[in-house]
Coordinates of C-alpha atoms in Angstrom, one line a residue:
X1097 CA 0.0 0.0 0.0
X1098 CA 1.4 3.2 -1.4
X1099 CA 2.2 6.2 1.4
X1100 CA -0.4 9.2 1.5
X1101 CA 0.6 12.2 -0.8
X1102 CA 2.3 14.7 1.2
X1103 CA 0.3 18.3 1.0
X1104 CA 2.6 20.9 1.1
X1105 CA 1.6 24.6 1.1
X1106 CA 4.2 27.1 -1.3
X1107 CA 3.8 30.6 -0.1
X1108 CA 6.1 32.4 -2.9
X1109 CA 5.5 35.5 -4.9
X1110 CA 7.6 34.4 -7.8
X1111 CA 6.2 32.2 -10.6
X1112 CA 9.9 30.5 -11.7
X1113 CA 10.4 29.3 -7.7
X1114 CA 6.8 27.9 -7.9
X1115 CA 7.5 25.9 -11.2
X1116 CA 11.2 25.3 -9.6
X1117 CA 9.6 23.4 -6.3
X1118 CA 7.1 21.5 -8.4
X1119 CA 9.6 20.1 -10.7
X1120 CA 11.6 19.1 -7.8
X1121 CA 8.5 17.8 -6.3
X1122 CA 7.1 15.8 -8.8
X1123 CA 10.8 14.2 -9.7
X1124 CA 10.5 12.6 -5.9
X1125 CA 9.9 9.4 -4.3
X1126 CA 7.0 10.7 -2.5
X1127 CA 3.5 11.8 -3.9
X1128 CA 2.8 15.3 -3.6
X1129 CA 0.0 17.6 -3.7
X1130 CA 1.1 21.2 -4.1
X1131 CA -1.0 24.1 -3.1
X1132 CA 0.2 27.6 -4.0
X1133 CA -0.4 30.6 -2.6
X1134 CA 1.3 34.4 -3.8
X1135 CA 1.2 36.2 -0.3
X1136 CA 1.3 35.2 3.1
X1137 CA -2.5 36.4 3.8
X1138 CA -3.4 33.4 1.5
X1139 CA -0.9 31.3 2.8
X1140 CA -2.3 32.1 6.3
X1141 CA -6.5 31.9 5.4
X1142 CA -5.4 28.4 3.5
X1143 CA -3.1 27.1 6.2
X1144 CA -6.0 27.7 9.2
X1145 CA -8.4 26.1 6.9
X1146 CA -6.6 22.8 5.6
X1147 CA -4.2 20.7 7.3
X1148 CA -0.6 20.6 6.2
X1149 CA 2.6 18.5 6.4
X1150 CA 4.7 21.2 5.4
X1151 CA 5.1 24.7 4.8
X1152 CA 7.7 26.0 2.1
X1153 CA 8.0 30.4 2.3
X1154 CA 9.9 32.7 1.3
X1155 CA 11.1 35.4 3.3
X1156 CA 10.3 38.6 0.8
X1157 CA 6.4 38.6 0.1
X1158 CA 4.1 41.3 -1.3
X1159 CA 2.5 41.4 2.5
X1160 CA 5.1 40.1 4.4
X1161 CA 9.3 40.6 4.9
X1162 CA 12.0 39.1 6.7
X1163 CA 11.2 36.7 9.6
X1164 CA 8.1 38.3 10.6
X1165 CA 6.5 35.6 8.3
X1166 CA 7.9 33.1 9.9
X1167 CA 7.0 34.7 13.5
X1168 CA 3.4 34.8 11.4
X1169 CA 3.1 31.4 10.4
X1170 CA 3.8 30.3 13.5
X1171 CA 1.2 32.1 15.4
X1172 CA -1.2 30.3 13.4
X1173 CA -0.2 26.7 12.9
X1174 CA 2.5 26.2 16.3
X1175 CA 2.4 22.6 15.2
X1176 CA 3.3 22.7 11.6
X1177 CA 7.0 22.7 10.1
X1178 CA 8.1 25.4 8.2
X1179 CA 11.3 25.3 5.4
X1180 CA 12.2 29.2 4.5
X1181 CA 13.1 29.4 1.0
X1182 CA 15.5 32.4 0.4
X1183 CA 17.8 34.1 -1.9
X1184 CA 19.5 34.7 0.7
X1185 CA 22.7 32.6 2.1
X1186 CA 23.2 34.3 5.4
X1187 CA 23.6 32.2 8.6
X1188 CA 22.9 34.6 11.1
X1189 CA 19.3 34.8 9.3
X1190 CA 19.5 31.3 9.5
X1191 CA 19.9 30.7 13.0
X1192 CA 17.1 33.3 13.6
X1193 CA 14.9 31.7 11.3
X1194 CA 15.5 28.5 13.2
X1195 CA 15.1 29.9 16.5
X1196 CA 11.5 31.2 16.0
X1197 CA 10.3 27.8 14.5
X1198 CA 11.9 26.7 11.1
X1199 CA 13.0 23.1 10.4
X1200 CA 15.1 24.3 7.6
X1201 CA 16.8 27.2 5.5
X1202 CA 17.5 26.2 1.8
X1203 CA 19.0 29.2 -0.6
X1204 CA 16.8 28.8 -3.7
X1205 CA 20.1 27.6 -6.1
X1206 CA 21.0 25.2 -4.2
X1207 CA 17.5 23.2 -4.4
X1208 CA 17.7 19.9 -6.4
X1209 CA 14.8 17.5 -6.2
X1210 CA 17.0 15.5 -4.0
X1211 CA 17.7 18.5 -1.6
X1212 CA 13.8 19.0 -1.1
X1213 CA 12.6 16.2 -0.8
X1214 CA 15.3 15.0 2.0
X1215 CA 14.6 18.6 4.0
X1216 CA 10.6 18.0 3.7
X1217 CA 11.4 14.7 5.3
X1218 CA 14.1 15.8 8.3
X1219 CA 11.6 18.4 8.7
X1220 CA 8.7 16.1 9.0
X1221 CA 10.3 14.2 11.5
X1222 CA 12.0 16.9 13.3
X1223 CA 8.7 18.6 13.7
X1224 CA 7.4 15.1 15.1
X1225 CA 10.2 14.5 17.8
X1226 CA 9.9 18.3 18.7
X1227 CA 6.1 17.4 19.4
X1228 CA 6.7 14.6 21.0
X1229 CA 9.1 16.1 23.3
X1230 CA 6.5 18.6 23.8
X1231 CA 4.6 16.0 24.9
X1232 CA 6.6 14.6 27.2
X1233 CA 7.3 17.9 28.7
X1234 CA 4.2 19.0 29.1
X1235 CA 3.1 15.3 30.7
X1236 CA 6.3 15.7 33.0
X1237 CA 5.6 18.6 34.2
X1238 CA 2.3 17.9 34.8
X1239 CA 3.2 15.0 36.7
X1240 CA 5.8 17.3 38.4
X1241 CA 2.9 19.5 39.2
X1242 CA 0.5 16.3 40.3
X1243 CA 3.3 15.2 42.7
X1244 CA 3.9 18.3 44.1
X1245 CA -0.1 19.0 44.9
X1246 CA 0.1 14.9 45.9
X1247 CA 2.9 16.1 48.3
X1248 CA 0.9 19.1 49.4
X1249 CA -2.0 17.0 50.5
X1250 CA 0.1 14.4 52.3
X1251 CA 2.0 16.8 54.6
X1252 CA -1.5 18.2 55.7
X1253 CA -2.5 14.5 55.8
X1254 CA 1.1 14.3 57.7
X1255 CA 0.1 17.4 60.0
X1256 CA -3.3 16.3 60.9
X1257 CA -1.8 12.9 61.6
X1258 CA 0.2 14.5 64.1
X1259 CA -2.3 17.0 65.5
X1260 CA -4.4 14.5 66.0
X1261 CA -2.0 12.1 67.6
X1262 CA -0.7 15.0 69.6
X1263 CA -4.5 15.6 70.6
X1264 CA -5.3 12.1 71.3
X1265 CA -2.3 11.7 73.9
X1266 CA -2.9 14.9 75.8
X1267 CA -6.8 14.0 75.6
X1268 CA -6.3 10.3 77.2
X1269 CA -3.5 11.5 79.3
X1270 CA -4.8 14.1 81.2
X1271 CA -7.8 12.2 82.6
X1272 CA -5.5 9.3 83.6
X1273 CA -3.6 11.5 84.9
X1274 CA -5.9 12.4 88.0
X1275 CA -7.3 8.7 88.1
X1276 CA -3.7 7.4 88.9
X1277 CA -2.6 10.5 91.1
X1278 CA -6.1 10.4 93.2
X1279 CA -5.5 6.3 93.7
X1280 CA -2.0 6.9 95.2
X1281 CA -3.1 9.5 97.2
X1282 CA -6.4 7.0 98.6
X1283 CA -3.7 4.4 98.9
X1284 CA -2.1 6.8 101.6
X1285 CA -4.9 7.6 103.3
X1286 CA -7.0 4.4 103.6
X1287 CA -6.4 1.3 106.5
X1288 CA -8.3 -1.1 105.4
X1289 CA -7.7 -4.4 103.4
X1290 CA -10.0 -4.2 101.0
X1291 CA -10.5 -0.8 100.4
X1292 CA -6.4 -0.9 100.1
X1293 CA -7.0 -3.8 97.9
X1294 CA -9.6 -2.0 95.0
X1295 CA -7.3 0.8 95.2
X1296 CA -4.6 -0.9 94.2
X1297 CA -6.5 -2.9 91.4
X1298 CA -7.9 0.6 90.4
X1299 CA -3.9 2.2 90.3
X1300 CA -2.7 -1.5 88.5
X1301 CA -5.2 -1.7 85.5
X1302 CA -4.7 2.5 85.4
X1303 CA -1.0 1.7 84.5
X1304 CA -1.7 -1.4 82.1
X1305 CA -4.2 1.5 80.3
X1306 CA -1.0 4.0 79.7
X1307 CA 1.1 1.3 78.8
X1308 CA -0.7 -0.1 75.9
X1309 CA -1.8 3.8 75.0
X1310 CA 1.8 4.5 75.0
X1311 CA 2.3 2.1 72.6
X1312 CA -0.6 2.5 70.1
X1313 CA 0.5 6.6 70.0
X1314 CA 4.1 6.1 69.7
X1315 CA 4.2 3.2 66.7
X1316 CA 1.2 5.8 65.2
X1317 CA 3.6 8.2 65.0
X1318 CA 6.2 6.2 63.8
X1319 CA 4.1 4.5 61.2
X1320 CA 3.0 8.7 60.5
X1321 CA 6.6 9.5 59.3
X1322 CA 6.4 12.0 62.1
X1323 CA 9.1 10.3 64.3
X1324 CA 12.6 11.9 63.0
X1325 CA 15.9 10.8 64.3
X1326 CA 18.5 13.5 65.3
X1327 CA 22.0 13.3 64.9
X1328 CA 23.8 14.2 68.0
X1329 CA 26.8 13.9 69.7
X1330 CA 26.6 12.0 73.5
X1331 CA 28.0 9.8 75.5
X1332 CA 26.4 6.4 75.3
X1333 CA 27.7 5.5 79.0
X1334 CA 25.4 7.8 80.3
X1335 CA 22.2 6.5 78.6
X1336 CA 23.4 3.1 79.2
X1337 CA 23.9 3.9 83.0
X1338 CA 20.5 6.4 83.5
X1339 CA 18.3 3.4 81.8
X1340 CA 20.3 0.5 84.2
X1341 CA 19.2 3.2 87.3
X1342 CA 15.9 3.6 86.5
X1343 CA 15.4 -0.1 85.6
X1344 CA 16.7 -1.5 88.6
X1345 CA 14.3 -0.3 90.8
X1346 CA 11.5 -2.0 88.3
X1347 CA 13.6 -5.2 88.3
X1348 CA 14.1 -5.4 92.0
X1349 CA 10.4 -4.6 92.5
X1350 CA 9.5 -8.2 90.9
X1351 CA 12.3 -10.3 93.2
X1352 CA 15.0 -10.3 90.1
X1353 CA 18.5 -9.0 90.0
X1354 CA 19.7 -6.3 87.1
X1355 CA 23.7 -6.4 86.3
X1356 CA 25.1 -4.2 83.6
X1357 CA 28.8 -5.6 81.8
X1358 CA 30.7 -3.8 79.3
X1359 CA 32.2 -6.3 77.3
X1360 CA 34.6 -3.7 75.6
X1361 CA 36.2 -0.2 75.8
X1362 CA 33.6 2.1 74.7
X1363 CA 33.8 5.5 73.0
X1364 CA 33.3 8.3 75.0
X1365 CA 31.2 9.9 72.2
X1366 CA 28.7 8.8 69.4
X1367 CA 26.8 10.2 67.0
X1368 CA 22.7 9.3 67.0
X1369 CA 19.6 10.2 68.4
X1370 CA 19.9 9.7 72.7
X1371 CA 16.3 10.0 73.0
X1372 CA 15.2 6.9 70.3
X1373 CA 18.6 4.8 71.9
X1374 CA 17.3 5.8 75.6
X1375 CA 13.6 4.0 74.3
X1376 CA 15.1 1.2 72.9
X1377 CA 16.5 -0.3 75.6
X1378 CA 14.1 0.8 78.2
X1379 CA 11.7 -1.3 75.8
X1380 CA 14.3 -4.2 75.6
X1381 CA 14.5 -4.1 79.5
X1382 CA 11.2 -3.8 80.2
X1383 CA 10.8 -6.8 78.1
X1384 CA 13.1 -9.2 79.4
X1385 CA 11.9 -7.9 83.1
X1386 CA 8.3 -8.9 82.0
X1387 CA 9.0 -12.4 80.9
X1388 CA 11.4 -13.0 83.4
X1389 CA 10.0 -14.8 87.1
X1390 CA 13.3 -15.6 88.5
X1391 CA 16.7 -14.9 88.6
X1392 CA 18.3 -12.0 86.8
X1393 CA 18.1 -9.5 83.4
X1394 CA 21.7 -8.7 82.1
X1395 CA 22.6 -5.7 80.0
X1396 CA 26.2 -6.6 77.8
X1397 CA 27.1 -3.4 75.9
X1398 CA 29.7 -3.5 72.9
X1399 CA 31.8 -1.7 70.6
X1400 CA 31.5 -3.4 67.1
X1401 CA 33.5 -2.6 64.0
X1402 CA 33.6 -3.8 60.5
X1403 CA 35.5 -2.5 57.7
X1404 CA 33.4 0.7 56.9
X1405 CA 31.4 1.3 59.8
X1406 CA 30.7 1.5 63.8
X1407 CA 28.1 0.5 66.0
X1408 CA 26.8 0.2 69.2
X1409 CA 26.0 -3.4 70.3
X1410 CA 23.3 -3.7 73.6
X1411 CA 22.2 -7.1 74.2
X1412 CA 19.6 -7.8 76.9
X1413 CA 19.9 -11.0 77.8
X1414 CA 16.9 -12.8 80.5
X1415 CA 16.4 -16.3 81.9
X1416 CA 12.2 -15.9 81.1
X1417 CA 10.4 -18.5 79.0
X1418 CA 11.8 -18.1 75.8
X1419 CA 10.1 -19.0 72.6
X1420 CA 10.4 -21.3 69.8
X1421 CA 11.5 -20.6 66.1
X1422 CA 8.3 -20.1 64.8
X1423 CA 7.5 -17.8 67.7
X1424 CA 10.7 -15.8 67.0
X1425 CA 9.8 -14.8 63.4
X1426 CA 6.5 -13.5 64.4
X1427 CA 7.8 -11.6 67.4
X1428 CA 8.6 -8.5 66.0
X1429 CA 5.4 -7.7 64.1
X1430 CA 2.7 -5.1 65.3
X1431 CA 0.2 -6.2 68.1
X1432 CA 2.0 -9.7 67.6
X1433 CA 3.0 -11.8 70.8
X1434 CA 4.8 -15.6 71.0
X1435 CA 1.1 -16.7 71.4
X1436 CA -2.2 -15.9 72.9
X1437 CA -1.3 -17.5 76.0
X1438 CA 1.0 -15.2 76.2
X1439 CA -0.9 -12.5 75.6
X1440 CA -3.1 -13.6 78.4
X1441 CA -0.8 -14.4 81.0
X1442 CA 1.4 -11.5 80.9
X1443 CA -0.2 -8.8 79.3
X1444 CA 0.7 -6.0 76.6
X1445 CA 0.1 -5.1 73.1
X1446 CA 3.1 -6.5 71.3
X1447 CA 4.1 -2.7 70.4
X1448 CA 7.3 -2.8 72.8
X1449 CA 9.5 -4.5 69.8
X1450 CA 7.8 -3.3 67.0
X1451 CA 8.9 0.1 68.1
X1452 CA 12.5 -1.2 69.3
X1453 CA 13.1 -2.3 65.7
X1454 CA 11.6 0.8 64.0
X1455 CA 13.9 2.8 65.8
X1456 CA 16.8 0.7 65.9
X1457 CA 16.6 0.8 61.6
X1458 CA 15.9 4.6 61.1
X1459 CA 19.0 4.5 63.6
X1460 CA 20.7 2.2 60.6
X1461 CA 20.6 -0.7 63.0
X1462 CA 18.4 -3.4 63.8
X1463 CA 16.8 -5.5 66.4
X1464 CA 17.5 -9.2 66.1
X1465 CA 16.5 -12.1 68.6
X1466 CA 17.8 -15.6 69.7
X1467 CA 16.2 -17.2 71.9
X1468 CA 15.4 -21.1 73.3
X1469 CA 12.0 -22.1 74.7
X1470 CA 11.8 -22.2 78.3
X1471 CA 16.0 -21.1 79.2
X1472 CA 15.4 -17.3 78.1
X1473 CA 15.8 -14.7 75.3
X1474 CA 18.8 -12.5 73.9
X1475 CA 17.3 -9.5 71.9
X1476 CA 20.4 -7.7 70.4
X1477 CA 20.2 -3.7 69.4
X1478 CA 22.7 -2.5 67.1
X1479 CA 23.2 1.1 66.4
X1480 CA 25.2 3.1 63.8
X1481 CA 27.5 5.5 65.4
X1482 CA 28.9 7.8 63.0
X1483 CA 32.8 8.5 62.6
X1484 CA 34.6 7.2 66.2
X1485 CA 38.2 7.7 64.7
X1486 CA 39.2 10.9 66.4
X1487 CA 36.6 9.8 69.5
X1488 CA 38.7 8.5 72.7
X1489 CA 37.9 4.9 73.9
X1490 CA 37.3 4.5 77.6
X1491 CA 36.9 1.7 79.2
X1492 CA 34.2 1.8 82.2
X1493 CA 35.5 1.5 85.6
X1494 CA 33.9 -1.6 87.8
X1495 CA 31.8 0.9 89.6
X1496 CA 30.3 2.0 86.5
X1497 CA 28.7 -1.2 85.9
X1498 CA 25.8 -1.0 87.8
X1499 CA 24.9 1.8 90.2
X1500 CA 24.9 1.0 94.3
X1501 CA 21.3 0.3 95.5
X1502 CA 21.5 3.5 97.5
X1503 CA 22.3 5.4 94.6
X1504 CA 19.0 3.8 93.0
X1505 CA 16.8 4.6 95.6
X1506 CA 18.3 8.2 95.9
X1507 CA 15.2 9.8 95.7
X1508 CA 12.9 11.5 97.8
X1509 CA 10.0 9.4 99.1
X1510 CA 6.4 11.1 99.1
X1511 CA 5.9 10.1 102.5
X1512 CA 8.5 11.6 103.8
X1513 CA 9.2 14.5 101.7
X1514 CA 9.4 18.3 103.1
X1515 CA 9.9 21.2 100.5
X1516 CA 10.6 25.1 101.9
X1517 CA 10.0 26.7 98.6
X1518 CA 7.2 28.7 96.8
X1519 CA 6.0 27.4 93.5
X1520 CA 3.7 28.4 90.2
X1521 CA 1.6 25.8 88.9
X1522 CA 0.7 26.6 85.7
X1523 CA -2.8 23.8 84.7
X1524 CA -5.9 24.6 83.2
X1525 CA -7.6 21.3 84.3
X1526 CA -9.1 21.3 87.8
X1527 CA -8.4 17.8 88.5
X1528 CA -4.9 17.9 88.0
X1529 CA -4.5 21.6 89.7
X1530 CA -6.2 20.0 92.7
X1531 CA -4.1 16.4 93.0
X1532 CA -0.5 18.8 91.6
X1533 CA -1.2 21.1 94.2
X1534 CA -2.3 18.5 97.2
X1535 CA 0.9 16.8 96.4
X1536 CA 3.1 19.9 96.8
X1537 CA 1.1 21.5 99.7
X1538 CA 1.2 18.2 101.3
X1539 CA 5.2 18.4 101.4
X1540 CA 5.2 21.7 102.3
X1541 CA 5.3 23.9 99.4
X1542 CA 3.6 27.6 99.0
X1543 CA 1.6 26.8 95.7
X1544 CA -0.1 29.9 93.4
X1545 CA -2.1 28.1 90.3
X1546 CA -3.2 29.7 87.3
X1547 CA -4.8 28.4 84.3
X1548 CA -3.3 29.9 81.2
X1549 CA 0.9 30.6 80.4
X1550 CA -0.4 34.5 79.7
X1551 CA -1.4 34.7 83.2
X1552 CA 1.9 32.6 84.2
X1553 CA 4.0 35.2 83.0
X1554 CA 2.3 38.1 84.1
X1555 CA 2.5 36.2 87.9
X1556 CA 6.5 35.4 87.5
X1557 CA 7.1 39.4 86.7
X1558 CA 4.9 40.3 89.6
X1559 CA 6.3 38.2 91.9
X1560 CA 10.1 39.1 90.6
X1561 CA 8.7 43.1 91.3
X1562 CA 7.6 42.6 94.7
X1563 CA 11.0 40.6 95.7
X1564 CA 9.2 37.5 96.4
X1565 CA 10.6 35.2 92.9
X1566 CA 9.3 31.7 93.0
X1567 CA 11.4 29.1 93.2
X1568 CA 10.3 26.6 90.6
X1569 CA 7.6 27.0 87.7
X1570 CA 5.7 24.0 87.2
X1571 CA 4.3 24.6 83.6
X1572 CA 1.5 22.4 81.2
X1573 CA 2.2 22.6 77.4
X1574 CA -1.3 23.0 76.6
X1575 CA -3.4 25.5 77.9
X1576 CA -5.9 28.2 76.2
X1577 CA -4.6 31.7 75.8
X1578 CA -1.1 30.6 75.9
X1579 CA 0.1 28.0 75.9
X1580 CA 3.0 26.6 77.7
X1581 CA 6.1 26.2 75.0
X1582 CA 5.4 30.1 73.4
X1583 CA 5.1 31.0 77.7
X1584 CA 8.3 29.5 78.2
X1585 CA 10.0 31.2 75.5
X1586 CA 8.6 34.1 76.4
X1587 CA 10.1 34.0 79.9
X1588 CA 14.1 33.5 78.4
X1589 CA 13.5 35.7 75.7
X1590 CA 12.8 38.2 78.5
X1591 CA 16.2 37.0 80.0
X1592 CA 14.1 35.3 82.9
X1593 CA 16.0 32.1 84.4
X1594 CA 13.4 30.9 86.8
X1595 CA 13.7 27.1 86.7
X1596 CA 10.6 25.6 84.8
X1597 CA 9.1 22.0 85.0
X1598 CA 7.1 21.1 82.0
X1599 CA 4.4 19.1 82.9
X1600 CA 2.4 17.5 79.7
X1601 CA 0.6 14.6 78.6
X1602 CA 2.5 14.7 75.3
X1603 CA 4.3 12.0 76.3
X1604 CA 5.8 10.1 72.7
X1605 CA 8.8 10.3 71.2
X1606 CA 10.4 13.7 70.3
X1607 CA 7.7 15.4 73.6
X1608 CA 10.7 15.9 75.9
X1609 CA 13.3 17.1 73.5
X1610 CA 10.4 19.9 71.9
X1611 CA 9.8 21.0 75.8
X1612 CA 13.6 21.4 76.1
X1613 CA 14.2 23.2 72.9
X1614 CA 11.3 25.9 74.1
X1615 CA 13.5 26.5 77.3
X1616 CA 12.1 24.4 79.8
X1617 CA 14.8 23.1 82.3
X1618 CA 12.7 19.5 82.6
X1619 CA 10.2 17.6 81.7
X1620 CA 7.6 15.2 83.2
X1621 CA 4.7 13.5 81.7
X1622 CA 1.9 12.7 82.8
X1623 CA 0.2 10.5 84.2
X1624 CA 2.5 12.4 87.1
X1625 CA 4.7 10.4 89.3
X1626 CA 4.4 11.7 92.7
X1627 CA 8.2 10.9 93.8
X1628 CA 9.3 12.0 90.2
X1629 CA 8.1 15.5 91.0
X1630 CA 9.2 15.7 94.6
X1631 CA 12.2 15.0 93.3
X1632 CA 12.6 17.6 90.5
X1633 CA 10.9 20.3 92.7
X1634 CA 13.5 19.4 95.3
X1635 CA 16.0 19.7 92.3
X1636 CA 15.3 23.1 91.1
X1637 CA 14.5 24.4 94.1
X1638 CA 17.7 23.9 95.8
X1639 CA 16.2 21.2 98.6
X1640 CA 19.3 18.6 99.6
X1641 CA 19.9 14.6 99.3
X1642 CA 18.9 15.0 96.0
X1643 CA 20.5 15.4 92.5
X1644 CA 19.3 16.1 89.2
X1645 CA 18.2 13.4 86.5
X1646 CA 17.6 15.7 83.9
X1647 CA 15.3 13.8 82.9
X1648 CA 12.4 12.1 84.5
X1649 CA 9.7 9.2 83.2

């Protein structure tokens, strides 16, 4: 089957060129129809009225001169190509010509039929790449322009995620907050067995709640993309040693012992995020502490090096009940537990480990597991460490490895406790202004309370006039007006260096270091652990027997 004739439009003023192309025409491979035209008002009403593969022009028209017909030609048909015919052999008219839309330039005695007919063709398919790179422009950037709208929507999808998340925890928080403070405080108060008894079901089941919320919000917020990793320099002895402190009470609370070995030097520095390292082995612990009736937890820290890279080994090794292989490769997936029985017997979400190895690999590490049914569990943590070469190795002296009992139960006991200071509570819920403030007037504090971080500042500046400072400001993130991180800033920014205590029930990951980073001296979530905040008001107020955690859970 023969090709379709080509129809080519000649506009050209001069009779000889237009019996010169159609010589050359018809002496071609290709079938041709011609169509003539003397000016380029002609060319134009014929060229928006019929379609054309080609347009052959000359430059000097009765109507038309110089590359304004090409400029012309264009504005009516962008698609079609255009040869310029011309007398002229001049390359800088040329490259013009080529640069407003032209396939080609031929002077008019150089054309042979061999010369047209091969620069109709190039200019053909020139014309046809040129669209179809067009195309694919035009589809790429309105792909680029899809993506970034797509991108638009799921960072507001990202936002709200967070908001709500954010919400959520400070919603369920704050009400569990006063359930658990008001049972402690009953637990105090009341003699008998039974009533002693419900209490302590009431304060047991209120702390099983937080757990398992803790651990729905923060693998929410990892699965979000809102949980970013910082890169910060620390030293990993002091993580190591503050979760081994805090742990050891929790360990020797169930009858089992805690020991802490480094196996090798360690650096003094690393680089990673303290706060995600700090959760996964309080996770880990917690773990092997829960599965774990008798004898004891163990804690072996490493220094591990291969040819490119460093890392942080923490194994956390218990004598619980252990698990099969099949259990193993299960273990680590969301709301997933050895078995129901398990499940049952000892509680929890499966979250713990889920969130330990999310962590762990945006940390470029990973959680792994060994483990033998009914002799225990190893769950190893590696972590990347950044660059250690110009870091100095220590190695931890023997009373490094696990603090003295009475350094673990260094802290200030409820019943007991007697603070000389005046505080500002800063709370805009009732309940927890009235259990914060029985708690601190119980021990002996002068407590002011207002509801709003407005009204908070405007107290701190009074009180600073009148020569009576407080001591300690005990501030909630979220209150109406304003709220508690642009009140804190507000108060350095002012130059003000009145220790404050941020008290919120934005308690997932990232919650501390924001409180911190608005100038906050501390941080304690709630629900609010009554010895926690003796202890920190003791801290910051300049009380004795007690030293400063920097943080507290």
């Amino acid at each position: 089957m023969s090709p379709l004739p080509q129809h080519v439009l000649l506009i050209e003023d001069d009779a000889a060129d237009h019996q010169l192309v159609g010589r050359c025409l018809r002496k071609g491979s290709r079938s041709t129809q011609l169509h003539w035209e003397q000016s380029l008002a002609g060319g134009l009403s014929h060229l928006d009225a019929n379609k054309f593969d080609v347009v052959l022009t000359d430059l000097s028209l009765p109507d038309s001169h110089g590359l304004t017909t090409v400029e012309r030609i264009r504005a009516c048909d962008h698609d079609v190509p255009i040869i310029v015919l011309t007398t002229l052999d001049d390359p800088d008219v040329a490259i013009r010509a080529l640069q407003l839309g032209a396939q080609d330039y031929l002077p008019k005695e150089m054309i042979d039929p061999s010369l047209l007919e091969r620069s109709i063709m190039y200019a053909i398919e020139r014309r046809s790449m040129q669209r179809a790179v067009e195309v694919s422009t035009t589809a790429l950037y309105e792909a680029m322009e899809q993506l970034k709208q797509t991108q638009i929507v799921v960072e507001e999808a990202n936002r709200l995620k967070s908001e709500f998340l954010a919400n959520m925890s400070h919603e369920i928080r704050t009400p569990i907050t006063a359930i658990l403070g008001f049972a402690g405080i009953l637990q105090d108060q009341i003699d008998e067995t039974d009533s002693i008894e419900i209490v302590e079901i009431i304060q047991r089941n209120g702390e099983h709640l937080l757990s398992l919320i803790n651990g729905i919000l923060d693998l929410s917020k990892i699965e979000a993309g809102q949980c970013h990793s910082e890169c910060l320099r620390f030293s990993p002895l002091d993580i190591i040693l503050d979760v081994g402190r805090m742990m050891k009470v929790r360990s020797a609370a169930k009858g089992l012992s805690l020991s802490l070995d480094f196996v090798t030097e360690m650096p003094e520095t690393i680089e990673s995020d303290p706060t995600q390292l700090r959760q996964i082995l309080i996770n880990l612990v917690e773990n092997a502490i829960k599965f774990t009736s008798a004898g004891c937890v163990r804690i072996e820290s490493s220094l591990v090096r291969n040819a490119k890279n460093a890392f942080l080994q923490l194994d956390v090794i218990d004598a619980g009940i252990g698990m099969t292989p099949e259990q193993t490769a299960q273990i680590f997936k969301p709301f997933k537990q050895a078995d129901s029985s398990t499940s049952r017997q000892y509680g929890g979400t499966g979250l713990g480990l889920t969130i330990c190895k999310k962590l762990a690999e945006g940390l470029g590490g990973d959680v792994t597991v060994s483990s033998e049914l009914g002799v225990g569990s190893t769950f190893r943590a590696t972590i990347a460490i950044g660059a250690i070469d110009h870091v100095s190795i220590v190695e931890p002296q023997p009373a490094d490895k696990m603090p003295s009992e009475n350094r673990v139960a260094a802290t200030i006991s409820p019943e007991v406790a007697s603070l000389d200071c005046r505080l500002l509570l800063a709370e805009d819920g009732l309940d927890n202004q009235r259990l914060i403030s029985y708690i601190l007037q119980k021990a002996g504090a002068d407590v002011t309370v207002v509801d709003n971080g407005q009204l908070a500042c405007d107290q701190i500046l009074q009180q600073i006039q009148n020569g009576t400072p407080f001591d300690v400001v005990l501030m909630d993130m979220q209150m109406p007006v304003l709220d508690g991180y642009a009140a804190a800033r507000q108060l350095r920014q002012a130059g003000l260096d009145v220790p404050v205590i941020a008290l919120t029930a934005n308690a997932m990951m990232g919650d501390r270091e924001k409180c911190l980073d608005a100038g906050c001296d501390d941080y304690l979530s709630k629900p609010i652990n009554r010895a926690a905040l003796l202890n920190l008001v003791s801290c910051y107020s300049g009380e004795e027997s007690i030293v400063c955690s920097g943080q507290a859970d």
